PDB file of C-alpha atoms in Angstrom:
ATOM      1  CA  MET A   4      -5.587 -24.595 -60.596  1.00 50.00           C
ATOM      2  CA  LEU A   5      -4.007 -21.116 -60.561  1.00 46.00           C
ATOM      3  CA  SER A   6      -7.406 -19.525 -60.077  1.00 54.00           C
ATOM      4  CA  PHE A   7      -8.074 -21.838 -57.135  1.00 45.00           C
ATOM      5  CA  PHE A   8      -4.916 -20.585 -55.353  1.00 46.00           C
ATOM      6  CA  LYS A   9      -5.845 -17.032 -56.087  1.00 53.00           C
ATOM      7  CA  GLU A  10      -9.215 -17.582 -54.441  1.00 56.00           C
ATOM      8  CA  TYR A  11      -7.585 -19.363 -51.543  1.00 55.00           C
ATOM      9  CA  LYS A  12      -5.189 -16.456 -51.110  1.00 58.00           C
ATOM     10  CA  LYS A  13      -8.113 -14.067 -50.781  1.00 59.00           C
ATOM     11  CA  PHE A  14      -9.739 -16.324 -48.276  1.00 56.00           C
ATOM     12  CA  ALA A  15      -6.518 -16.569 -46.278  1.00 53.00           C
ATOM     13  CA  ILE A  16      -6.154 -12.729 -46.150  1.00 60.00           C
ATOM     14  CA  VAL A  17      -9.787 -12.341 -45.064  1.00 55.00           C
ATOM     15  CA  PHE A  18      -9.381 -15.033 -42.429  1.00 60.00           C
ATOM     16  CA  LEU A  19      -6.154 -13.417 -41.133  1.00 58.00           C
ATOM     17  CA  ILE A  20      -7.854 -10.018 -40.845  1.00 68.00           C
ATOM     18  CA  ILE A  21     -10.811 -11.517 -38.931  1.00 71.00           C
ATOM     19  CA  SER A  22      -8.474 -13.378 -36.660  1.00 61.00           C
ATOM     20  CA  ILE A  23      -6.536 -10.270 -35.833  1.00 66.00           C
ATOM     21  CA  ILE A  24      -9.787  -8.482 -35.014  1.00 65.00           C
ATOM     22  CA  ILE A  25     -10.994 -11.314 -32.790  1.00 65.00           C
ATOM     23  CA  VAL A  26      -7.622 -11.563 -30.918  1.00 47.00           C
ATOM     24  CA  SER A  27      -7.649  -7.741 -30.352  1.00 51.00           C
ATOM     25  CA  ILE A  28     -11.154  -7.870 -28.942  1.00 51.00           C
ATOM     26  CA  ILE A  29     -10.213 -10.771 -26.556  1.00 50.00           C
ATOM     27  CA  TYR A  30      -6.986  -9.010 -25.540  1.00 43.00           C
ATOM     28  CA  ASN A  31      -8.846  -5.770 -24.665  1.00 46.00           C
ATOM     29  CA  LYS A  32     -11.481  -7.731 -22.701  1.00 47.00           C
ATOM     30  CA  LEU A  33      -8.830  -9.412 -20.637  1.00 50.00           C
ATOM     31  CA  ASN A  34      -7.008  -6.153 -19.946  1.00 52.00           C
ATOM     32  CA  VAL A  35      -9.892  -4.008 -18.791  1.00 68.00           C
ATOM     33  CA  TYR A  36      -9.321  -1.857 -15.723  1.00 73.00           C
ATOM     34  CA  GLN A  37      -9.825  -3.880 -12.506  1.00 91.00           C
ATOM     35  CA  PRO A  38     -10.053  -1.849  -9.360  1.00 94.00           C
ATOM     36  CA  LEU A  39      -8.096  -2.884  -6.281  1.00 97.00           C
ATOM     37  CA  PRO A  40     -10.072  -4.597  -3.500  1.00 97.00           C
ATOM     38  CA  VAL A  41     -11.211  -2.630  -0.434  1.00 98.00           C
ATOM     39  CA  TYR A  42     -10.038  -4.643   2.509  1.00 98.00           C
ATOM     40  CA  GLN A  43     -12.338  -5.248   5.465  1.00 98.00           C
ATOM     41  CA  PRO A  44     -11.375  -6.764   8.829  1.00 97.00           C
ATOM     42  CA  ALA A  45     -13.224  -9.989   7.940  1.00 97.00           C
ATOM     43  CA  MET A  46     -10.933 -10.448   4.900  1.00 97.00           C
ATOM     44  CA  VAL A  47      -7.719 -10.280   7.019  1.00 95.00           C
ATOM     45  CA  SER A  48      -6.090 -12.923   9.293  1.00 91.00           C
ATOM     46  CA  SER A  49      -7.705 -12.750  12.712  1.00 90.00           C
ATOM     47  CA  ASP A  50      -4.239 -12.596  14.238  1.00 87.00           C
ATOM     48  CA  LEU A  51      -3.931  -9.073  12.939  1.00 90.00           C
ATOM     49  CA  VAL A  52      -7.361  -7.802  13.843  1.00 92.00           C
ATOM     50  CA  ASP A  53      -8.837  -6.695  17.181  1.00 91.00           C
ATOM     51  CA  SER A  54     -11.550  -9.056  18.335  1.00 90.00           C
ATOM     52  CA  THR A  55     -14.099  -6.240  18.383  1.00 93.00           C
ATOM     53  CA  ILE A  56     -14.011  -5.865  14.580  1.00 95.00           C
ATOM     54  CA  GLN A  57     -12.940  -9.322  13.373  1.00 92.00           C
ATOM     55  CA  TYR A  58     -16.240  -9.941  11.631  1.00 95.00           C
ATOM     56  CA  GLN A  59     -16.725  -6.463  10.134  1.00 97.00           C
ATOM     57  CA  LYS A  60     -17.398  -6.900   6.355  1.00 96.00           C
ATOM     58  CA  LYS A  61     -17.898  -3.246   5.282  1.00 96.00           C
ATOM     59  CA  TYR A  62     -17.352   0.417   6.067  1.00 96.00           C
ATOM     60  CA  HIS A  63     -13.838  -0.059   7.526  1.00 98.00           C
ATOM     61  CA  LYS A  64     -11.789   3.144   7.478  1.00 98.00           C
ATOM     62  CA  ILE A  65      -8.590   4.299   9.124  1.00 98.00           C
ATOM     63  CA  ALA A  66      -9.357   6.127  12.380  1.00 98.00           C
ATOM     64  CA  ASP A  67      -8.346   9.638  13.192  1.00 98.00           C
ATOM     65  CA  PHE A  68      -4.959  10.046  14.906  1.00 98.00           C
ATOM     66  CA  ASN A  69      -2.855  12.750  16.573  1.00 98.00           C
ATOM     67  CA  LEU A  70       0.814  11.966  16.802  1.00 98.00           C
ATOM     68  CA  ILE A  71       4.175  13.729  16.549  1.00 98.00           C
ATOM     69  CA  ASN A  72       6.677  13.367  13.679  1.00 98.00           C
ATOM     70  CA  GLN A  73      10.501  13.559  13.435  1.00 98.00           C
ATOM     71  CA  ASN A  74      10.375  17.345  13.431  1.00 98.00           C
ATOM     72  CA  GLY A  75       8.090  17.716  16.457  1.00 98.00           C
ATOM     73  CA  LYS A  76       5.135  18.547  14.269  1.00 98.00           C
ATOM     74  CA  THR A  77       1.685  17.252  15.117  1.00 98.00           C
ATOM     75  CA  ILE A  78       0.501  14.894  12.358  1.00 98.00           C
ATOM     76  CA  THR A  79      -3.171  14.047  11.842  1.00 98.00           C
ATOM     77  CA  GLN A  80      -5.438  12.764   9.080  1.00 97.00           C
ATOM     78  CA  ASN A  81      -5.493  16.266   7.695  1.00 97.00           C
ATOM     79  CA  ASP A  82      -1.916  15.861   6.645  1.00 98.00           C
ATOM     80  CA  TYR A  83      -3.010  12.952   4.452  1.00 98.00           C
ATOM     81  CA  LYS A  84      -6.293  14.382   3.183  1.00 97.00           C
ATOM     82  CA  ASP A  85      -6.812  13.598  -0.454  1.00 97.00           C
ATOM     83  CA  LYS A  86      -3.636  11.525  -0.493  1.00 98.00           C
ATOM     84  CA  ILE A  87      -2.760   8.022  -1.367  1.00 98.00           C
ATOM     85  CA  TYR A  88      -0.214   6.755   1.174  1.00 98.00           C
ATOM     86  CA  VAL A  89       1.774   3.716   2.206  1.00 98.00           C
ATOM     87  CA  ALA A  90       1.840   2.971   5.933  1.00 98.00           C
ATOM     88  CA  ASP A  91       3.943   0.608   8.127  1.00 97.00           C
ATOM     89  CA  PHE A  92       4.926  -0.022  11.710  1.00 95.00           C
ATOM     90  CA  PHE A  93       8.529  -0.156  12.871  1.00 94.00           C
ATOM     91  CA  PHE A  94      10.968   0.905  15.596  1.00 94.00           C
ATOM     92  CA  THR A  95      14.268   2.507  15.264  1.00 95.00           C
ATOM     93  CA  THR A  96      16.284   0.047  17.412  1.00 93.00           C
ATOM     94  CA  CYS A  97      14.964  -3.038  15.463  1.00 90.00           C
ATOM     95  CA  GLN A  98      17.833  -5.013  13.953  1.00 88.00           C
ATOM     96  CA  THR A  99      15.762  -7.675  12.093  1.00 89.00           C
ATOM     97  CA  ILE A 100      13.148  -6.786   9.514  1.00 92.00           C
ATOM     98  CA  CYS A 101      12.899  -2.978  10.150  1.00 92.00           C
ATOM     99  CA  PRO A 102      16.143  -1.992   8.331  1.00 94.00           C
ATOM    100  CA  ILE A 103      14.998  -3.803   5.211  1.00 96.00           C
ATOM    101  CA  MET A 104      11.517  -2.353   5.446  1.00 96.00           C
ATOM    102  CA  THR A 105      12.942   1.140   5.928  1.00 97.00           C
ATOM    103  CA  ASN A 106      15.244   0.737   2.970  1.00 97.00           C
ATOM    104  CA  HIS A 107      12.354  -0.354   0.820  1.00 98.00           C
ATOM    105  CA  MET A 108      10.282   2.607   2.050  1.00 98.00           C
ATOM    106  CA  ALA A 109      13.171   4.825   0.964  1.00 98.00           C
ATOM    107  CA  THR A 110      13.032   3.131  -2.434  1.00 98.00           C
ATOM    108  CA  ILE A 111       9.352   3.993  -2.646  1.00 98.00           C
ATOM    109  CA  GLN A 112      10.088   7.524  -1.549  1.00 98.00           C
ATOM    110  CA  ASP A 113      12.529   7.886  -4.367  1.00 98.00           C
ATOM    111  CA  ARG A 114       9.961   6.566  -6.889  1.00 97.00           C
ATOM    112  CA  ILE A 115       7.136   8.871  -5.733  1.00 97.00           C
ATOM    113  CA  LYS A 116       9.274  11.957  -5.174  1.00 95.00           C
ATOM    114  CA  ASN A 117       7.612  13.898  -7.963  1.00 96.00           C
ATOM    115  CA  ASP A 118       4.102  12.540  -7.312  1.00 97.00           C
ATOM    116  CA  ASP A 119       2.101  14.982  -5.181  1.00 96.00           C
ATOM    117  CA  ASP A 120      -0.703  12.418  -4.646  1.00 97.00           C
ATOM    118  CA  VAL A 121       1.387   9.876  -2.773  1.00 98.00           C
ATOM    119  CA  MET A 122       3.006  10.009   0.694  1.00 98.00           C
ATOM    120  CA  LEU A 123       4.444   7.669   3.323  1.00 98.00           C
ATOM    121  CA  LEU A 124       3.701   7.143   7.017  1.00 98.00           C
ATOM    122  CA  SER A 125       5.642   5.039   9.511  1.00 98.00           C
ATOM    123  CA  PHE A 126       4.386   4.497  13.089  1.00 97.00           C
ATOM    124  CA  SER A 127       6.865   3.601  15.886  1.00 95.00           C
ATOM    125  CA  VAL A 128       5.755   0.703  17.990  1.00 92.00           C
ATOM    126  CA  THR A 129       8.135   1.636  20.761  1.00 92.00           C
ATOM    127  CA  PRO A 130       7.152   5.330  21.314  1.00 94.00           C
ATOM    128  CA  GLU A 131       8.681   5.352  24.753  1.00 93.00           C
ATOM    129  CA  ILE A 132      12.092   4.729  23.088  1.00 94.00           C
ATOM    130  CA  ASP A 133      11.558   6.573  19.839  1.00 97.00           C
ATOM    131  CA  SER A 134      11.438  10.187  20.960  1.00 98.00           C
ATOM    132  CA  VAL A 135      11.275  13.075  18.457  1.00 98.00           C
ATOM    133  CA  ALA A 136      15.044  13.402  18.736  1.00 98.00           C
ATOM    134  CA  GLN A 137      15.516   9.621  18.101  1.00 98.00           C
ATOM    135  CA  LEU A 138      13.179   9.751  15.115  1.00 98.00           C
ATOM    136  CA  LYS A 139      15.002  12.765  13.686  1.00 98.00           C
ATOM    137  CA  LYS A 140      18.353  11.031  13.979  1.00 98.00           C
ATOM    138  CA  TYR A 141      16.932   7.952  12.302  1.00 97.00           C
ATOM    139  CA  ALA A 142      15.277  10.069   9.583  1.00 98.00           C
ATOM    140  CA  ILE A 143      18.610  11.717   8.715  1.00 98.00           C
ATOM    141  CA  GLU A 144      20.430   8.399   8.593  1.00 97.00           C
ATOM    142  CA  LYS A 145      17.801   6.849   6.320  1.00 97.00           C
ATOM    143  CA  GLY A 146      17.434   9.849   3.989  1.00 97.00           C
ATOM    144  CA  VAL A 147      13.832  10.642   4.889  1.00 98.00           C
ATOM    145  CA  ASP A 148      12.313  13.528   2.857  1.00 98.00           C
ATOM    146  CA  ASP A 149      10.184  15.434   5.433  1.00 97.00           C
ATOM    147  CA  SER A 150       7.754  16.533   2.723  1.00 97.00           C
ATOM    148  CA  LYS A 151       6.908  12.929   1.704  1.00 98.00           C
ATOM    149  CA  TRP A 152       7.447  10.753   4.703  1.00 98.00           C
ATOM    150  CA  ASN A 153       6.426  11.131   8.364  1.00 98.00           C
ATOM    151  CA  LEU A 154       7.899   8.934  11.148  1.00 98.00           C
ATOM    152  CA  VAL A 155       5.521   9.328  14.024  1.00 98.00           C
ATOM    153  CA  THR A 156       5.556   8.608  17.795  1.00 98.00           C
ATOM    154  CA  GLY A 157       3.190   9.475  20.658  1.00 97.00           C
ATOM    155  CA  ASP A 158       0.691   7.733  22.880  1.00 95.00           C
ATOM    156  CA  LYS A 159       1.268   3.974  22.828  1.00 92.00           C
ATOM    157  CA  LYS A 160      -2.332   2.979  23.289  1.00 91.00           C
ATOM    158  CA  GLN A 161      -3.322   5.227  20.352  1.00 95.00           C
ATOM    159  CA  ILE A 162      -0.642   3.681  18.119  1.00 94.00           C
ATOM    160  CA  TYR A 163      -1.611   0.144  19.222  1.00 91.00           C
ATOM    161  CA  ASP A 164      -5.299   0.783  18.559  1.00 93.00           C
ATOM    162  CA  LEU A 165      -4.408   2.078  15.059  1.00 95.00           C
ATOM    163  CA  ALA A 166      -2.345  -0.982  14.402  1.00 93.00           C
ATOM    164  CA  ARG A 167      -5.002  -3.455  15.520  1.00 92.00           C
ATOM    165  CA  LYS A 168      -8.217  -1.597  14.699  1.00 95.00           C
ATOM    166  CA  SER A 169      -7.324   0.497  11.655  1.00 97.00           C
ATOM    167  CA  TYR A 170      -4.298  -0.804   9.707  1.00 97.00           C
ATOM    168  CA  LEU A 171      -4.715  -4.459  10.774  1.00 95.00           C
ATOM    169  CA  ALA A 172      -0.913  -4.924  11.164  1.00 90.00           C
ATOM    170  CA  VAL A 173      -0.022  -6.124  14.653  1.00 80.00           C
ATOM    171  CA  LYS A 174      -0.058  -9.718  15.906  1.00 76.00           C
ATOM    172  CA  THR A 175      -0.117  -9.385  19.671  1.00 64.00           C
ATOM    173  CA  THR A 176      -2.540  -8.074  22.259  1.00 52.00           C
ATOM    174  CA  GLY A 177       0.402  -6.767  24.290  1.00 53.00           C
ATOM    175  CA  ASP A 178       1.671  -7.369  27.756  1.00 51.00           C
ATOM    176  CA  GLY A 179       2.648  -3.807  28.716  1.00 50.00           C
ATOM    177  CA  GLY A 180       6.350  -4.260  27.996  1.00 55.00           C
ATOM    178  CA  PRO A 181       8.407  -1.871  25.835  1.00 52.00           C
ATOM    179  CA  PHE A 182       8.586  -4.371  22.961  1.00 53.00           C
ATOM    180  CA  ASP A 183       5.160  -5.991  23.290  1.00 56.00           C
ATOM    181  CA  MET A 184       3.782  -4.885  20.000  1.00 63.00           C
ATOM    182  CA  ILE A 185       4.833  -7.588  17.500  1.00 67.00           C
ATOM    183  CA  HIS A 186       4.465  -5.755  14.226  1.00 71.00           C
ATOM    184  CA  THR A 187       4.441  -7.500  10.828  1.00 83.00           C
ATOM    185  CA  GLU A 188       6.484  -6.825   7.747  1.00 92.00           C
ATOM    186  CA  ASN A 189       3.386  -5.486   6.002  1.00 95.00           C
ATOM    187  CA  PHE A 190       3.126  -2.269   4.095  1.00 97.00           C
ATOM    188  CA  MET A 191      -0.497  -1.038   3.777  1.00 98.00           C
ATOM    189  CA  LEU A 192      -1.739   0.921   0.747  1.00 98.00           C
ATOM    190  CA  ILE A 193      -4.332   3.522   1.882  1.00 98.00           C
ATOM    191  CA  ASP A 194      -6.596   5.417  -0.572  1.00 98.00           C
ATOM    192  CA  LYS A 195      -8.012   8.896  -0.445  1.00 98.00           C
ATOM    193  CA  LYS A 196     -11.125   7.596   1.391  1.00 97.00           C
ATOM    194  CA  ARG A 197      -8.972   6.207   4.221  1.00 98.00           C
ATOM    195  CA  GLN A 198      -9.589   2.611   3.139  1.00 98.00           C
ATOM    196  CA  ILE A 199      -7.009  -0.237   2.941  1.00 98.00           C
ATOM    197  CA  ARG A 200      -6.475  -1.198  -0.707  1.00 98.00           C
ATOM    198  CA  GLY A 201      -3.468  -3.604  -0.424  1.00 98.00           C
ATOM    199  CA  PHE A 202      -1.071  -5.469   1.866  1.00 97.00           C
ATOM    200  CA  TYR A 203       2.524  -6.042   0.769  1.00 98.00           C
ATOM    201  CA  ASP A 204       5.612  -7.779   2.284  1.00 96.00           C
ATOM    202  CA  GLY A 205       7.888  -4.807   3.004  1.00 96.00           C
ATOM    203  CA  THR A 206      10.944  -7.101   2.984  1.00 96.00           C
ATOM    204  CA  ASN A 207      10.300  -8.405  -0.492  1.00 97.00           C
ATOM    205  CA  PRO A 208      11.489  -6.401  -3.565  1.00 97.00           C
ATOM    206  CA  GLU A 209       8.900  -8.106  -5.744  1.00 98.00           C
ATOM    207  CA  ASP A 210       6.155  -6.979  -3.483  1.00 98.00           C
ATOM    208  CA  ILE A 211       7.469  -3.435  -3.618  1.00 98.00           C
ATOM    209  CA  ASP A 212       7.207  -3.578  -7.443  1.00 98.00           C
ATOM    210  CA  ARG A 213       3.660  -4.871  -7.036  1.00 98.00           C
ATOM    211  CA  LEU A 214       2.848  -2.075  -4.675  1.00 98.00           C
ATOM    212  CA  MET A 215       4.074   0.515  -7.157  1.00 98.00           C
ATOM    213  CA  ASP A 216       1.921  -1.082  -9.846  1.00 98.00           C
ATOM    214  CA  ASP A 217      -1.074  -1.011  -7.498  1.00 98.00           C
ATOM    215  CA  ILE A 218      -0.502   2.756  -6.864  1.00 98.00           C
ATOM    216  CA  LYS A 219      -0.862   3.286 -10.565  1.00 97.00           C
ATOM    217  CA  ILE A 220      -4.065   1.243 -10.653  1.00 97.00           C
ATOM    218  CA  LEU A 221      -5.427   3.102  -7.630  1.00 97.00           C
ATOM    219  CA  LYS A 222      -4.658   6.460  -9.197  1.00 96.00           C
ATOM    220  CA  GLN A 223      -6.902   5.450 -12.149  1.00 95.00           C
ATOM    221  CA  GLU A 224      -9.899   5.574  -9.825  1.00 93.00           C
ATOM    222  CA  TYR A 225      -9.490   9.355  -9.523  1.00 90.00           C
ATOM    223  CA  THR A 226      -9.306   9.885 -13.280  1.00 86.00           C
ATOM    224  CA  GLN A 227     -12.321   7.791 -14.380  1.00 69.00           C
TER     225      GLN A 227
END
């Protein structure tokens, strides 16, 4: 009887070791690196996409732009070359979702302050109101770090086209009024190839955490 239990003990130990190996293999399989999707216009709600590109399924990239930031400096794609960045649309006089979004952008700014690969970009949807001086005042109030975060203004049609045809972030076709661009609460994650890699609710703290996690995942693409 005693010898039976000794044999059983050996079997149990071997079985335990094999089980641990199998569980480890399954765990590693389930946790393999999964790249973020590359969003195309056809994957996004048609409300947010210009009709000319609604059915586009590949090759979508952020268009070139030429706008002015809070310091009166011209900002173009060259300022974001080889950078990952988070973009949004806002206006300084907004009293609803914009203050929450801006506060969350400031949180992201704090969390990326030592990361040279990541920047922020906020487009004003009321450029006729948001002058350089107005943006500078707002930037100071919100603690904007000029080296990490550009608030930009400029030609309204250019900003509108960027919102509808590049970042896929505006719901209206516009009526020509000062507040006709109904922007969303979305933050967009843009990769180094000028592609959209994620959409996040800029008013939701949990989505901000998800965004930060996705930045880490995206950065892995450049270390593979």
